[in-house]
CSV table of C-alpha atoms in Angstrom, one decimal:
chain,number,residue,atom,x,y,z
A,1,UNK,CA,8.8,96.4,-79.5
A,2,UNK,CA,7.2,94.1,-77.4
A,3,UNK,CA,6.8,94.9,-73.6
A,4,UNK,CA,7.1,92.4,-71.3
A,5,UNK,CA,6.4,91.6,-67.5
A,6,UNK,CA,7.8,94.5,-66.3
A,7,UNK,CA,6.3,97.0,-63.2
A,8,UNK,CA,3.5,99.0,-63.6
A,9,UNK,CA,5.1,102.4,-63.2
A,10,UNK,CA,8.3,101.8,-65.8
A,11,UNK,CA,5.2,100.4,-68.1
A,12,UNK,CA,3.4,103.8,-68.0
A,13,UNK,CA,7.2,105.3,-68.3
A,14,UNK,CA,7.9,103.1,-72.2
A,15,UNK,CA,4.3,103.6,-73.0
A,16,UNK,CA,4.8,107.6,-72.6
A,17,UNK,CA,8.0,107.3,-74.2
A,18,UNK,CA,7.3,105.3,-77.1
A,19,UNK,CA,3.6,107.7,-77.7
A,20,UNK,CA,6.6,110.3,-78.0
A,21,UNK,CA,8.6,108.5,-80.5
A,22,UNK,CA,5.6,107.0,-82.3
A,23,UNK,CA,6.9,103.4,-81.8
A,24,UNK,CA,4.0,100.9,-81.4
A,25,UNK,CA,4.2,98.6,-79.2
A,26,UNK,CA,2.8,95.1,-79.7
A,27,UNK,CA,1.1,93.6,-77.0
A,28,UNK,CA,0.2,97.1,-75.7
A,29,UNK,CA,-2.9,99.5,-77.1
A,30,UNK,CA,-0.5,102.8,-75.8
A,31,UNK,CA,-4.1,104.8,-76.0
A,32,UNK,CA,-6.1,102.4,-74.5
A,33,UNK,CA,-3.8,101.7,-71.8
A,34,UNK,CA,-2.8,105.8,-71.1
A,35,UNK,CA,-6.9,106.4,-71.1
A,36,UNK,CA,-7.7,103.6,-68.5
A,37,UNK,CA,-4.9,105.4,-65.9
A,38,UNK,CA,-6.4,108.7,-66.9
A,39,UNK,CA,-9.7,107.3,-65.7
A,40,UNK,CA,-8.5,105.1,-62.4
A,41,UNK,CA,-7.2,108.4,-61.2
C-alpha cells in the first residue's frame, strides 16, 4: 500500500488503520510517523 499526497489528518486516519490491520505501508515508517505527532502535541 503505498500512500500518496493525501491530507494530513486522513494520513494519520490510514496510518492508524493500517497499524490495526498490520498492513505496511511503503513510503510511510507508521511508528515513526505516529511517534513524531505524539511528540508535536
Amino acid at each position: 500500500v503505498i500512500v500518496g499526497h493525501i491530507g494530513k489528518k486522513k494520513k494519520i486516519e490510514v496510518a492508524k488503520k493500517a497499524k490495526k490491520m498490520k498492513i505496511p505501508l511503503q513510503n510511510l515508517n507508521i511508528e515513526k510517523f505516529l511517534k513524531e505527532l505524539e511528540n508535536k502535541k
